Coordinates of C-alpha atoms and ligand atoms in Angstrom, one line a residue:
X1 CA 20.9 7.9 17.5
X2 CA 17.3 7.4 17.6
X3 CA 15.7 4.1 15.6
X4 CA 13.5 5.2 13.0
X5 CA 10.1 4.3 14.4
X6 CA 11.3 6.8 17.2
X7 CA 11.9 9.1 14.4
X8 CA 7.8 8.7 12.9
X9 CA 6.3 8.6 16.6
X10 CA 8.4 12.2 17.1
X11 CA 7.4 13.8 13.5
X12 CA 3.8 12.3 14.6
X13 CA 3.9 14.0 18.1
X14 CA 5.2 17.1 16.6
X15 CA 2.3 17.4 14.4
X16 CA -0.4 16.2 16.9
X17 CA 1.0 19.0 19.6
X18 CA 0.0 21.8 16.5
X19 CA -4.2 20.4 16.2
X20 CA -6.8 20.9 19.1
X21 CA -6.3 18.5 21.9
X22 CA -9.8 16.7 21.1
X23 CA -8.4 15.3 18.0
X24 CA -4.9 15.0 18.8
X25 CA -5.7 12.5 21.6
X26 CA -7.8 10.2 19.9
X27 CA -5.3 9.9 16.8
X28 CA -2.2 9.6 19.5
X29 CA -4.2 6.6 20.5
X30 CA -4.9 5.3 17.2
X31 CA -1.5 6.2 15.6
X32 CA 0.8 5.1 18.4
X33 CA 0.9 1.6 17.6
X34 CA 0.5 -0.9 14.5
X35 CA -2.9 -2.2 14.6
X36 CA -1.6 -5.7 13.4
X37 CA 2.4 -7.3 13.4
X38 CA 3.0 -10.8 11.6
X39 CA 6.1 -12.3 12.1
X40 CA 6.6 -14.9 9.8
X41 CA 9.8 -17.8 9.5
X42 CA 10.6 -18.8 5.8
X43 CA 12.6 -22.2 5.1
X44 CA 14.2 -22.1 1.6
X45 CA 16.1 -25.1 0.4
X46 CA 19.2 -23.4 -0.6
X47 CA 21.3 -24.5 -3.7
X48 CA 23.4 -26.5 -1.8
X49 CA 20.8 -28.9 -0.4
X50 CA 21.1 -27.2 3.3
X51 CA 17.8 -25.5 4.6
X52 CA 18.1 -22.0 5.7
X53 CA 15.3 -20.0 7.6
X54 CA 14.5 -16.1 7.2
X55 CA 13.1 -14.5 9.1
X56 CA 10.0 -11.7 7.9
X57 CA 7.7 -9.0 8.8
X58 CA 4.5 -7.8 7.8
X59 CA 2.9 -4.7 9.8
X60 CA -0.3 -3.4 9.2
X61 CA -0.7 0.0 10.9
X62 CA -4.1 1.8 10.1
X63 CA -6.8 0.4 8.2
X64 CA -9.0 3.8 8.8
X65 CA -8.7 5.3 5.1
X66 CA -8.7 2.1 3.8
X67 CA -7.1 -1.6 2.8
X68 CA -3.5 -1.6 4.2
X69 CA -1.1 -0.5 1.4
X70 CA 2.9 -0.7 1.6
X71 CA 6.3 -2.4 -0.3
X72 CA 8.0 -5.2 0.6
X73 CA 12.0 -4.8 1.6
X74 CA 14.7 -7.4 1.3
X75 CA 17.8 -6.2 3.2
X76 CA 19.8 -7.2 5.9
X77 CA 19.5 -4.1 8.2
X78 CA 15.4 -5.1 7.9
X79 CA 14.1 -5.2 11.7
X80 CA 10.9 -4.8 12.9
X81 CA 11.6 -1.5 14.3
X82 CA 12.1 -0.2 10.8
X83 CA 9.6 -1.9 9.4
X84 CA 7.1 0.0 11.7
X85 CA 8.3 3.3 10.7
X86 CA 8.0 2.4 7.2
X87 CA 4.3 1.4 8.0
X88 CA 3.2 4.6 9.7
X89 CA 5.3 6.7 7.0
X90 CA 2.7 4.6 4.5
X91 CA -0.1 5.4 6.5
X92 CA 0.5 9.0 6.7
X93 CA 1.8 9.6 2.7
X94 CA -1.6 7.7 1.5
X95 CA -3.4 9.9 3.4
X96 CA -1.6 13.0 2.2
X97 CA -2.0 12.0 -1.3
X98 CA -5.8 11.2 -0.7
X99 CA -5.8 7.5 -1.5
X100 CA -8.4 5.3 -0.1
X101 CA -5.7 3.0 1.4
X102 CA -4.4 2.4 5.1
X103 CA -0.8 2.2 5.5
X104 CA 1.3 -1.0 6.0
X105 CA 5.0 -2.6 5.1
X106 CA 6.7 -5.8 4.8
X107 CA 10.6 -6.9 4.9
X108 CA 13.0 -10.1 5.3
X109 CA 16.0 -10.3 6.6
X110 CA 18.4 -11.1 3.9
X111 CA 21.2 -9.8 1.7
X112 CA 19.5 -10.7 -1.6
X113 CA 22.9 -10.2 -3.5
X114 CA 24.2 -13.5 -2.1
X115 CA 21.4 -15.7 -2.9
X116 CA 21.1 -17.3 -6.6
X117 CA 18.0 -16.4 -8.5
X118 CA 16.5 -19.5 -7.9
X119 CA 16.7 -18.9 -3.9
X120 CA 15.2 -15.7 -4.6
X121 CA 12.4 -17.1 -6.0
X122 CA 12.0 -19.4 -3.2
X123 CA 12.2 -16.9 -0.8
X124 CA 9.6 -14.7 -2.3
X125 CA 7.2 -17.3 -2.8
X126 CA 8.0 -18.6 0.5
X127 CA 6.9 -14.7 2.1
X128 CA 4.1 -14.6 0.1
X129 CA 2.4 -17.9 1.4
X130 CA 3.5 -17.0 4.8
X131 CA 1.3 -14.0 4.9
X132 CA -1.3 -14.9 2.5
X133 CA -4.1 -15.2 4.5
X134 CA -3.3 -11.5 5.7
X135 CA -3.3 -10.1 2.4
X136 CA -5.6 -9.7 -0.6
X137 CA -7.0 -6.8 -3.0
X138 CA -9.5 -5.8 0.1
X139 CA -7.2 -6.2 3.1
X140 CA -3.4 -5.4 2.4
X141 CA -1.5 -5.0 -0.7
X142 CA 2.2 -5.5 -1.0
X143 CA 4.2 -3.6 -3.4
X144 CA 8.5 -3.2 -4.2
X145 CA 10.7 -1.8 -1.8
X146 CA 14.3 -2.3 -1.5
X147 CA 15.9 -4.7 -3.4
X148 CA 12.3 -6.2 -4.9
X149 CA 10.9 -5.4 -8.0
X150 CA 8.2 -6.3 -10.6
X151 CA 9.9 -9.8 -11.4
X152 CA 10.3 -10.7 -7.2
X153 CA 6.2 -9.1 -7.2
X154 CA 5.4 -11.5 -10.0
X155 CA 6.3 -14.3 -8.3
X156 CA 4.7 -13.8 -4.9
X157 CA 1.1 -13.0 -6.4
X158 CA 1.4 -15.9 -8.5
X159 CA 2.1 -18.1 -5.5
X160 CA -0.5 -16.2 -4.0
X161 CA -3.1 -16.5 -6.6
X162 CA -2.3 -20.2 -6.5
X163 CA -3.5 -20.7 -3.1
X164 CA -6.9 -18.9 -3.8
X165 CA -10.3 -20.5 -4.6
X166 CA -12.3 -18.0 -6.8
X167 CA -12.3 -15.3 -8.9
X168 CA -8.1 -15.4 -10.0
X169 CA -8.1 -12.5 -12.3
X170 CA -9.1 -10.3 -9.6
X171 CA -6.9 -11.6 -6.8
X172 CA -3.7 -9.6 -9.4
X173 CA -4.9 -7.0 -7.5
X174 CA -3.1 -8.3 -4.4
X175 CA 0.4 -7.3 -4.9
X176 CA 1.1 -4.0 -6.9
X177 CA 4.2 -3.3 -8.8
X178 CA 4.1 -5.9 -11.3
X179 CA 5.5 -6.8 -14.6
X180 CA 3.0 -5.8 -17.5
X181 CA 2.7 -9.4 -18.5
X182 CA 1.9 -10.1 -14.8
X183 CA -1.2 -7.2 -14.6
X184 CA 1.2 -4.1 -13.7
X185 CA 0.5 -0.9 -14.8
X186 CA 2.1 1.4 -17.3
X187 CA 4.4 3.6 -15.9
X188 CA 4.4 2.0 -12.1
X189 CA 8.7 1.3 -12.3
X190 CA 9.7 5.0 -12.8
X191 CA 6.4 6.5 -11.0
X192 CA 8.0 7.4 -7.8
X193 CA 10.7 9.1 -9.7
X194 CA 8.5 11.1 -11.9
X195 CA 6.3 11.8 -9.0
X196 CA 9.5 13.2 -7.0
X197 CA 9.6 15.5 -10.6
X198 CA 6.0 16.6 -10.1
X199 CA 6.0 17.5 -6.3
X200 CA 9.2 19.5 -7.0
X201 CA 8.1 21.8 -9.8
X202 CA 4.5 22.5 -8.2
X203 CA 6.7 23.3 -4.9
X204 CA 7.9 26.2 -6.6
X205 CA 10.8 26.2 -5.0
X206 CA 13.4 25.1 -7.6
X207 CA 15.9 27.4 -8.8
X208 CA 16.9 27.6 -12.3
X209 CA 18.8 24.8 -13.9
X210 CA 19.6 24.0 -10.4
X211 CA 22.8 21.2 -9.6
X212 CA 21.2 17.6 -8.1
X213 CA 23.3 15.2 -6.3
X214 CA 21.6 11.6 -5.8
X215 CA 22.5 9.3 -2.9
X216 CA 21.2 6.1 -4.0
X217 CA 20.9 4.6 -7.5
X218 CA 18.4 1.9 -7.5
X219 CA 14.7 2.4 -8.9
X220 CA 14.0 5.4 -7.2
X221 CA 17.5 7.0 -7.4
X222 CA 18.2 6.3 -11.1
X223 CA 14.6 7.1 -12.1
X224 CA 14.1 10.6 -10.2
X225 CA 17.7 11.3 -11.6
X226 CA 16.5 10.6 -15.2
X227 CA 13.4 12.8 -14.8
X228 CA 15.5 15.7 -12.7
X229 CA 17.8 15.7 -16.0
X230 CA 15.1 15.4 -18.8
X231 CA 13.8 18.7 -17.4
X232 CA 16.8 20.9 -17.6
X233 CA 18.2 19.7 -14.0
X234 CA 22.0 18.8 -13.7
X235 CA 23.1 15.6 -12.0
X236 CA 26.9 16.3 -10.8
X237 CA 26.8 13.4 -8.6
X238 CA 25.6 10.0 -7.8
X239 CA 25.9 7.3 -5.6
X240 CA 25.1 3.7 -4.3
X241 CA 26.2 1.1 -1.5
X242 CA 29.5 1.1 -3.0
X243 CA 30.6 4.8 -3.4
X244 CA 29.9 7.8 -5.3
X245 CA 31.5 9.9 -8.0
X246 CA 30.9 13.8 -8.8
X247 CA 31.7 16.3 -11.6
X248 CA 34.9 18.4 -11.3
X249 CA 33.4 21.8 -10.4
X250 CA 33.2 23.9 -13.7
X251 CA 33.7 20.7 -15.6
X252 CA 31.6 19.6 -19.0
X253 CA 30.4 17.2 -16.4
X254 CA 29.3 19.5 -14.1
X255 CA 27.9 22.5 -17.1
X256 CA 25.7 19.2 -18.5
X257 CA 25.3 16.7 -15.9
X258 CA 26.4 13.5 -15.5
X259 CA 25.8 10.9 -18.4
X260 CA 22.9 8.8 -16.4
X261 CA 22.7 6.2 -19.3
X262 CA 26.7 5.6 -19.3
X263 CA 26.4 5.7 -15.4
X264 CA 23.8 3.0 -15.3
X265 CA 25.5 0.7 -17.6
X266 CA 28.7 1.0 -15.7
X267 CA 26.7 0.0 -12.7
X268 CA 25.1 -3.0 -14.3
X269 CA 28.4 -4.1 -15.8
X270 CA 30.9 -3.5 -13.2
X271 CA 28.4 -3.4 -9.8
X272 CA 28.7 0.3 -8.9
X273 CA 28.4 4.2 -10.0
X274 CA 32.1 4.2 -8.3
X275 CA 34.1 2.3 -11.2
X276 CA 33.3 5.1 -13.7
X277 CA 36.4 6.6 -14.4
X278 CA 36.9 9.8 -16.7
X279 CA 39.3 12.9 -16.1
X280 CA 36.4 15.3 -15.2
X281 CA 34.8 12.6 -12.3
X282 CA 36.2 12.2 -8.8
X283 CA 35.2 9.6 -6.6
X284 CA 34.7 10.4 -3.1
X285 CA 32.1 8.5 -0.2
X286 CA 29.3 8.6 0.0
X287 CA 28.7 10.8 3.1
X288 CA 30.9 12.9 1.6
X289 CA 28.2 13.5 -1.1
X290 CA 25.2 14.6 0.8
X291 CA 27.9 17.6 1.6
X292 CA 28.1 19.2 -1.8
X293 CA 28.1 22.7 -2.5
X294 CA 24.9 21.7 -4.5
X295 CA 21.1 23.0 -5.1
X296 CA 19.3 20.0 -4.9
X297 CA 20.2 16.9 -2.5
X298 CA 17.9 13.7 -3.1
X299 CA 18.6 10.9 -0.3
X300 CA 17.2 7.5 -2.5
X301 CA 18.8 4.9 -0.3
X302 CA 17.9 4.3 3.1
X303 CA 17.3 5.9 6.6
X304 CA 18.8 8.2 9.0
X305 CA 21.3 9.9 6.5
X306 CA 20.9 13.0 7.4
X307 CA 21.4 13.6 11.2
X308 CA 22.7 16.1 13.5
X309 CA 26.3 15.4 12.7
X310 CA 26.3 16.0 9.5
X311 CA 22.8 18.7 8.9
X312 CA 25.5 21.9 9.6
X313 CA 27.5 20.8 6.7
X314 CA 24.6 20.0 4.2
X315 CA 25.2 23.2 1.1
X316 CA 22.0 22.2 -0.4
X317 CA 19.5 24.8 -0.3
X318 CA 16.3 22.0 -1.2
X319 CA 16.4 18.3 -0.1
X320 CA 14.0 16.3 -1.6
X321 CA 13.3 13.6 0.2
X322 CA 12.8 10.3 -2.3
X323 CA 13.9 7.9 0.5
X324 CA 11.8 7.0 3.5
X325 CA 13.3 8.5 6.8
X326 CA 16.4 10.3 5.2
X327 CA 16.1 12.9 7.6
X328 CA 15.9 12.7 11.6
X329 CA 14.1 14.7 13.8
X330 CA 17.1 16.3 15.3
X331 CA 18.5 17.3 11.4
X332 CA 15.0 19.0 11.0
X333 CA 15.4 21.8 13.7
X334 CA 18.9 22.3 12.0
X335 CA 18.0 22.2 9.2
X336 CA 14.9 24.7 9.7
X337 CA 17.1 27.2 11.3
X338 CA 19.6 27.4 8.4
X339 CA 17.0 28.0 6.0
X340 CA 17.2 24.8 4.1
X341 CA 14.0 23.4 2.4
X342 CA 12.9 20.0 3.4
X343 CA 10.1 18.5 1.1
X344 CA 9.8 15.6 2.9
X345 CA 9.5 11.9 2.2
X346 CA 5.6 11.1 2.7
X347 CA 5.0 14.0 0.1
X348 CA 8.1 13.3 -2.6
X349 CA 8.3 9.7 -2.6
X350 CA 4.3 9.0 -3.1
X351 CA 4.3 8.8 -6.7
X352 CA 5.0 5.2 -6.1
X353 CA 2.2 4.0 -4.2
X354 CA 0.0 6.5 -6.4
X355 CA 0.4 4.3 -9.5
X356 CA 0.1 1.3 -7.3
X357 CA -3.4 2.7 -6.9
X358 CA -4.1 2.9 -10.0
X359 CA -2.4 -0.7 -11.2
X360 CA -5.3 -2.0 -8.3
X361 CA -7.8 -0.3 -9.8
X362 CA -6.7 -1.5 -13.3
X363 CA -6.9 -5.0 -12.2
X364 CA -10.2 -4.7 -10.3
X365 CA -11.8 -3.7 -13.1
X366 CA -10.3 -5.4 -15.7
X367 CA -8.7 -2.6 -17.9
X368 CA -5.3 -1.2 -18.7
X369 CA -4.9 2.2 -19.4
X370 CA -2.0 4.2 -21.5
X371 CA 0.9 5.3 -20.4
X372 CA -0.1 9.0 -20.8
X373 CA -3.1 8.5 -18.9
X374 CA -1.2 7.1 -16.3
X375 CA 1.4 9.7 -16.1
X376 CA -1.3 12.7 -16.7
X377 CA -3.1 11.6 -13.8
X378 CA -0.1 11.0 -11.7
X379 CA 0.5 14.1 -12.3
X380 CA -3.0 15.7 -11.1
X381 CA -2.4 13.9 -8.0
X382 CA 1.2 15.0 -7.1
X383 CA 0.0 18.5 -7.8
X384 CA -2.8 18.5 -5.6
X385 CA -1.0 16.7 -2.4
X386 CA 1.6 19.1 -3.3
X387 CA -0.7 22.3 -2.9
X388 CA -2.4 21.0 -0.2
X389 CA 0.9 20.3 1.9
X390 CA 1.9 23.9 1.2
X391 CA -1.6 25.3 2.2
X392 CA -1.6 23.1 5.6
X393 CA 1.8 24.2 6.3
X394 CA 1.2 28.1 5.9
X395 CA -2.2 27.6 7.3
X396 CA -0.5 26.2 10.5
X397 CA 2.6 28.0 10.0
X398 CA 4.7 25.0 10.2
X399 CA 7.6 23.0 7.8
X400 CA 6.3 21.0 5.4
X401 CA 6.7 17.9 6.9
X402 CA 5.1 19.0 10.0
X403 CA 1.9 20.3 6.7
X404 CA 2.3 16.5 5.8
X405 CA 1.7 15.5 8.2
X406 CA -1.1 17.8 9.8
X407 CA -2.8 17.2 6.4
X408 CA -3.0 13.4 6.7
X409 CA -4.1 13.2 11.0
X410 CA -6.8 15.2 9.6
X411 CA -8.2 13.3 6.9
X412 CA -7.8 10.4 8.9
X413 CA -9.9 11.9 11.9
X414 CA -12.4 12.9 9.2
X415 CA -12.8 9.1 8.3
X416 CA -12.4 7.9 11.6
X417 CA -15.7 10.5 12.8
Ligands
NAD501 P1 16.6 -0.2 -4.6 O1 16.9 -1.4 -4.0 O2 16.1 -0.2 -6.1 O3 17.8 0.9 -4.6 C1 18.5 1.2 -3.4 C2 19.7 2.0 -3.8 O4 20.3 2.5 -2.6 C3 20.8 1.1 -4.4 O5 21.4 1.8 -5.5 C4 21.8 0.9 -3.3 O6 23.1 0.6 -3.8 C5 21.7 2.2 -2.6 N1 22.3 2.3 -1.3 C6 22.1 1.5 -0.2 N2 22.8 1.9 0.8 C7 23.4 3.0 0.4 C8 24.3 3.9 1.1 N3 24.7 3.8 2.3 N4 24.8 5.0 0.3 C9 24.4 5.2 -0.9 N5 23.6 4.4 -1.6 C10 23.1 3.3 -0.9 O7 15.5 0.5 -3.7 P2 14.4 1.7 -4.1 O8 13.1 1.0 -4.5 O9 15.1 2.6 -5.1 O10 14.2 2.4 -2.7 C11 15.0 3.5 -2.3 C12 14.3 4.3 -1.2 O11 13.1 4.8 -1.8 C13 13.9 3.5 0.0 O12 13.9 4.4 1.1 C14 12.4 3.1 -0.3 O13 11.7 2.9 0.9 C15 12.0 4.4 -1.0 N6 10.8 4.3 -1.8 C16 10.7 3.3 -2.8 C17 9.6 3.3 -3.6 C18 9.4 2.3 -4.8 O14 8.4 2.4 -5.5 N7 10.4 1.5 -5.0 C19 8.5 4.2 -3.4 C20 8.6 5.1 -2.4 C21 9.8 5.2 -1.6

């Protein structure tokens, strides 16, 4: 199987063979490559006295719309390979949402379950000096990704803030994703969920009180779940790194949904959706879930899920994409032929780095705004990237990732002329 940066460059190539050849040789020459890769070594004195290095990335792919823009991963599958894909994938999802941002994305190798809070800290501060003078509110800003969140983002623009000379209030602008009490935004923890929400109804494409199952139940997993099921969707099944459960077919479970709140405490409690137990709930793997005789399957975990082994056994008639890269190249065509709608990842998932947006623009200017303005104008956004995915891809007569896609090369062409 293809890595996924092999995945972007073919999604990229698709698109770029669909566009006169004027353009699409210029972009192929601006969008084959990152324009910058740091590669960074962090030493963290661990709890027991030893030193241990990790080792992190930081890729900044196109600055042509704007300051680079992208999360920050902590996992141990993180390589630089992936982390380039996730760049590009930024690059093209600002672009499709119309922000004036580049693209970029950061990662370190670790398993952040096996280091103490304290290490954590360490590490994080560690990353952010390590690409500090890379970063700042005019030239790349970091966000979460896997396994960081608003406390791990708290700590690095502090350490980063430290290390600056003027203006400190403006530098929170650096890193997005923050605690309130740190200069986040309202709304910025669930807003790739609720975005996921907002792409999905203007798609038009959802049948009625349609079955979801979610692979994945961290931010974005638990969040676009809780947003699915506030508006009259039914979550039969979940899962995480550990396993997955589903409703019985015909079940209360499956009539109502699953019981997200219960789900998520028995996560928190006992470390995974697959310890909750009830006579209406089976547990089964998690590969096993993304084959469901479903309506709606979300991928929220990780990469290359959905491939050509398994895309002829996928029931779902929608997939919305809330990972990065669920989906390779080869599942597409399969998926195409049999019908299945794919909205894909750089349109579903940008409700993220949307709020991010506007948490930067909070902090450059010194305001915070409400949570209902936050989430109205999230919501303008998602429906406009949403229409004009839809109108590039009938325009072009293409999927919609392909109309992403298309959409983005030519808004960056625009700013690149
Ligand atoms: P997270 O660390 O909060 O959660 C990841 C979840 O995936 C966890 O529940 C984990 O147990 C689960 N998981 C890992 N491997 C799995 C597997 N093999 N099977 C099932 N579940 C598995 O991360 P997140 O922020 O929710 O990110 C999830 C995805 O969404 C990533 O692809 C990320 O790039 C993308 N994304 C995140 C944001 C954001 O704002 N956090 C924005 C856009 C896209």
């Amino acid at each position: 199987m293809n890595g996924p940066f092999d995945n972007a460059l073919a999604q990229l190539s698709i698109a770029l063979s669909k566009i006169p050849k004027a353009k699409s040789e210029k972009l192929l020459q601006l969008l084959s490559r990152p324009e910058r890769v740091v590669t960074v070594s962090i030493p963290v004195k661990m709890d027991g006295g030893n030193w241990q290095i990790f080792e992190g990335y930081r890729v900044q792919y196109s600055s042509t719309l704007g300051p680079y823009k992208g999360g920050i991963r902590f996992h141990l599958q993180v390589n630089l390979e992936e982390i380039k894909a996730l760049a590009l994938w930024m690059t093209i999802k600002n672009a499709v949402v119309g922000l004036p941002f580049g693209g970029a994305k950061g990662g370190v190798v670790v398993d952040p379950k096996k280091l103490s809070k304290v290490e954590l800290e360490k590490l994080s501060r560690g990353y952010a000096r390590a690409i500090a003078d890379v970063i700042g509110p005019y030239k790349d800003i970091p966000a979460p990704d896997v396994n960081t969140d608003a406390e791990v983002m708290g700590w690095m623009v502090d350490e980063y803030i430290k290390h600056a000379v003027k203006d400190k209030n403006t530098l929170k602008a650096a890193f997005t994703g923050k605690s309130i009490k740190d200069g986040g935004s309202e709304g910025r923890e669930q807003a790739t969920g609720l975005g996921g929400l907002y792409v999905l109804q203007s798609s038009n494409r959802s049948p009625l009180t349609p079955t979801v199952a979610v692979q994945g139940f961290g931010n974005v997993g638990y969040n676009t779940a809780r947003f699915l099921s506030e508006n009259g969707l039914r979550v039969v099944a979940i899962s995480d790194s550990r396993g997955a459960i589903v409703a019985k077919q015909g079940s209360g479970h499956w009539l109502s949904g699953l019981d997200l709140d219960l789900v998520a405490k028995i996560k928190e409690t006992k470390g995974s959706v697959s310890a909750f137990a009830h006579e209406d709930v089976e547990k089964i793997s998690s590969e096993k879930l993304l084959e469901l005789p479903i309506d709606i399957l979300v991928p929220a975990a990780l990469e290359n899920v959905i491939t050509k082994d398994n895309a002829r056994r996928i029931q779902a008639k929608i997939i919305l994409e809330m990972a990065n890269g669920p989906t390779t190249p080869e599942a597409d065509k399969i998926l195409r032929r049999r019908g299945i709608t794919v909205i894909p990842d750089v349109l579903a998932n940008c409700g993220g780095v949307t709020v991010s947006y506007f948490e930067w623009l909070q902090n450059l200017r010194g305001e915070h705004w409400k949570l209902e303005e936050v989430n109205s104008k999230l919501k303008t956004k998602m429906q406009q990237a949403t229409k004009d995915v839809l109108a590039t891809a009938k325009k072009y007569k293409t999927d919609l990732r392909t109309g992403a896609f298309i959409l983005s090369l030519e808004r960056i062409y625009y700013a690149l002329k």
